[in-house]
């Protein structure tokens, strides 16, 4: 089993910044992909940013140029630096990881989520 623990969500004014963190622990051989999703009330869960082994990143069009995903492999931690926040960024942000466990099988895990609220 793998645990993903997110932190960093908060209430912030429009134009402000936040940094989310997600630390993975447990039965980990290596982590192939770590990403951030978000889900706003009444909306579908959407992929915000992804970082894969080797450092390749992908972003949703709505956050390109404002958000930056990074990863500390030694700490099994992924970060999401969010700048120029606007009210449309308000959502629960969830960390997701595709993990190769010690049995060499790959599993998908989700964190509990952290609330980001942007006020106008």
C-alpha positions as a Markdown table, in Angstrom:
| # | Residue | x | y | z |
|---|---|---|---|---|
| 1 | Unk | 0.0 | 0.0 | 0.0 |
| 2 | Unk | 1.1 | 3.6 | -0.7 |
| 3 | Unk | 0.0 | 6.7 | 1.0 |
| 4 | Unk | -0.2 | 10.1 | -0.6 |
| 5 | Unk | -0.4 | 13.1 | 1.7 |
| 6 | Unk | -1.2 | 16.5 | 0.3 |
| 7 | Unk | -0.6 | 19.8 | 2.0 |
| 8 | Unk | -0.6 | 23.5 | 1.1 |
| 9 | Unk | -4.2 | 24.2 | 0.3 |
| 10 | Unk | -5.6 | 27.5 | 1.6 |
| 11 | Unk | -7.8 | 30.5 | 1.1 |
| 12 | Unk | -6.0 | 33.1 | -1.0 |
| 13 | Unk | -7.0 | 36.2 | -2.8 |
| 14 | Unk | -7.1 | 36.4 | -6.6 |
| 15 | Unk | -3.6 | 37.1 | -8.0 |
| 16 | Unk | -2.0 | 35.3 | -5.1 |
| 17 | Unk | 0.2 | 32.2 | -5.0 |
| 18 | Unk | 0.2 | 28.8 | -3.3 |
| 19 | Unk | 2.5 | 25.8 | -3.3 |
| 20 | Unk | 1.0 | 22.4 | -2.9 |
| 21 | Unk | 3.0 | 19.4 | -1.8 |
| 22 | Unk | 2.2 | 15.7 | -2.0 |
| 23 | Unk | 4.5 | 13.1 | -0.3 |
| 24 | Unk | 4.3 | 9.5 | -1.1 |
| 25 | Unk | 5.3 | 6.7 | 1.3 |
| 26 | Unk | 4.9 | 3.0 | 1.7 |
| 27 | Unk | 5.4 | 0.1 | -0.7 |
| 28 | Unk | 7.4 | 1.9 | -3.4 |
| 29 | Unk | 10.0 | 0.6 | -5.8 |
| 30 | Unk | 9.8 | 3.6 | -8.0 |
| 31 | Unk | 7.2 | 6.2 | -9.0 |
| 32 | Unk | 6.5 | 6.5 | -12.7 |
| 33 | Unk | 4.1 | 9.3 | -12.8 |
| 34 | Unk | 2.9 | 11.9 | -10.3 |
| 35 | Unk | 0.2 | 14.4 | -11.1 |
| 36 | Unk | -2.3 | 16.8 | -9.8 |
| 37 | Unk | -6.0 | 16.8 | -10.6 |
| 38 | Unk | -8.7 | 19.1 | -9.4 |
| 39 | Unk | -12.4 | 18.9 | -8.9 |
| 40 | Unk | -14.6 | 21.9 | -8.4 |
| 41 | Unk | -18.2 | 21.5 | -7.2 |
| 42 | Unk | -20.5 | 20.3 | -10.0 |
| 43 | Unk | -17.6 | 19.8 | -12.4 |
| 44 | Unk | -15.7 | 16.8 | -13.6 |
| 45 | Unk | -12.3 | 16.0 | -12.2 |
| 46 | Unk | -9.6 | 17.4 | -14.5 |
| 47 | Unk | -5.9 | 16.8 | -14.9 |
| 48 | Unk | -4.0 | 20.0 | -14.0 |
| 49 | Unk | -0.4 | 19.0 | -14.3 |
| 50 | Unk | 1.7 | 15.8 | -14.7 |
| 51 | Unk | 5.4 | 14.9 | -14.3 |
| 52 | Unk | 6.8 | 11.6 | -15.4 |
| 53 | Unk | 10.1 | 9.9 | -14.8 |
| 54 | Unk | 12.8 | 11.9 | -16.5 |
| 55 | Unk | 11.1 | 15.2 | -15.8 |
| 56 | Unk | 8.7 | 15.6 | -18.7 |
| 57 | Unk | 5.8 | 17.7 | -17.8 |
| 58 | Unk | 2.3 | 18.4 | -19.1 |
| 59 | Unk | -0.2 | 21.0 | -18.2 |
| 60 | Unk | -3.8 | 21.8 | -18.7 |
| 61 | Unk | -4.2 | 24.8 | -21.1 |
| 62 | Unk | -6.0 | 26.7 | -18.4 |
| 63 | Unk | -2.9 | 26.7 | -16.1 |
| 64 | Unk | 0.0 | 26.9 | -18.6 |
| 65 | Unk | 2.3 | 29.8 | -17.7 |
| 66 | Unk | 0.8 | 30.1 | -14.2 |
| 67 | Unk | 1.4 | 26.6 | -12.6 |
| 68 | Unk | 4.6 | 24.7 | -12.3 |
| 69 | Unk | 4.9 | 21.0 | -11.3 |
| 70 | Unk | 8.1 | 19.7 | -9.9 |
| 71 | Unk | 9.3 | 16.6 | -8.2 |
| 72 | Unk | 11.9 | 15.6 | -5.6 |
| 73 | Unk | 12.6 | 11.9 | -6.4 |
| 74 | Unk | 14.7 | 11.5 | -3.2 |
| 75 | Unk | 11.7 | 12.5 | -1.1 |
| 76 | Unk | 9.0 | 10.9 | -3.3 |
| 77 | Unk | 7.3 | 14.3 | -3.3 |
| 78 | Unk | 5.7 | 16.3 | -6.0 |
| 79 | Unk | 5.0 | 20.0 | -5.8 |
| 80 | Unk | 2.6 | 22.3 | -7.6 |
| 81 | Unk | 3.5 | 26.0 | -7.6 |
| 82 | Unk | 0.4 | 28.0 | -8.4 |
| 83 | Unk | 0.8 | 31.7 | -9.4 |
| 84 | Unk | -1.7 | 34.3 | -10.6 |
| 85 | Unk | -4.5 | 32.4 | -9.1 |
| 86 | Unk | -8.1 | 33.3 | -10.1 |
| 87 | Unk | -11.5 | 32.3 | -8.8 |
| 88 | Unk | -11.8 | 29.6 | -11.5 |
| 89 | Unk | -8.9 | 27.7 | -9.8 |
| 90 | Unk | -11.0 | 27.1 | -6.7 |
| 91 | Unk | -11.3 | 23.3 | -6.3 |
| 92 | Unk | -10.1 | 20.4 | -4.3 |
| 93 | Unk | -6.7 | 19.5 | -5.6 |
| 94 | Unk | -5.9 | 15.8 | -5.6 |
| 95 | Unk | -2.5 | 14.1 | -5.9 |
| 96 | Unk | -2.3 | 11.0 | -8.0 |
| 97 | Unk | 0.6 | 8.6 | -8.6 |
| 98 | Unk | 1.4 | 5.5 | -10.7 |
| 99 | Unk | 3.7 | 3.5 | -8.5 |
| 100 | Unk | 5.7 | 0.4 | -9.2 |
| 101 | Unk | 5.6 | -1.5 | -6.0 |
| 102 | Unk | 8.2 | -3.8 | -4.5 |
| 103 | Unk | 6.4 | -6.7 | -6.3 |
| 104 | Unk | 7.2 | -4.9 | -9.6 |
| 105 | Unk | 3.5 | -4.4 | -10.5 |
| 106 | Unk | 2.2 | -0.9 | -11.1 |
| 107 | Unk | -0.6 | 0.5 | -9.1 |
| 108 | Unk | -2.6 | 3.8 | -9.1 |
| 109 | Unk | -3.0 | 5.7 | -5.9 |
| 110 | Unk | -4.9 | 8.9 | -4.9 |
| 111 | Unk | -4.5 | 11.3 | -2.0 |
| 112 | Unk | -7.4 | 12.7 | 0.0 |
| 113 | Unk | -7.2 | 16.1 | -1.6 |
| 114 | Unk | -6.5 | 19.6 | -0.3 |
| 115 | Unk | -8.9 | 22.6 | -0.7 |
| 116 | Unk | -7.8 | 25.6 | -2.6 |
| 117 | Unk | -10.2 | 28.6 | -2.5 |
| 118 | Unk | -9.5 | 31.8 | -4.4 |
| 119 | Unk | -11.5 | 34.8 | -3.4 |
| 120 | Unk | -12.1 | 37.8 | -5.7 |
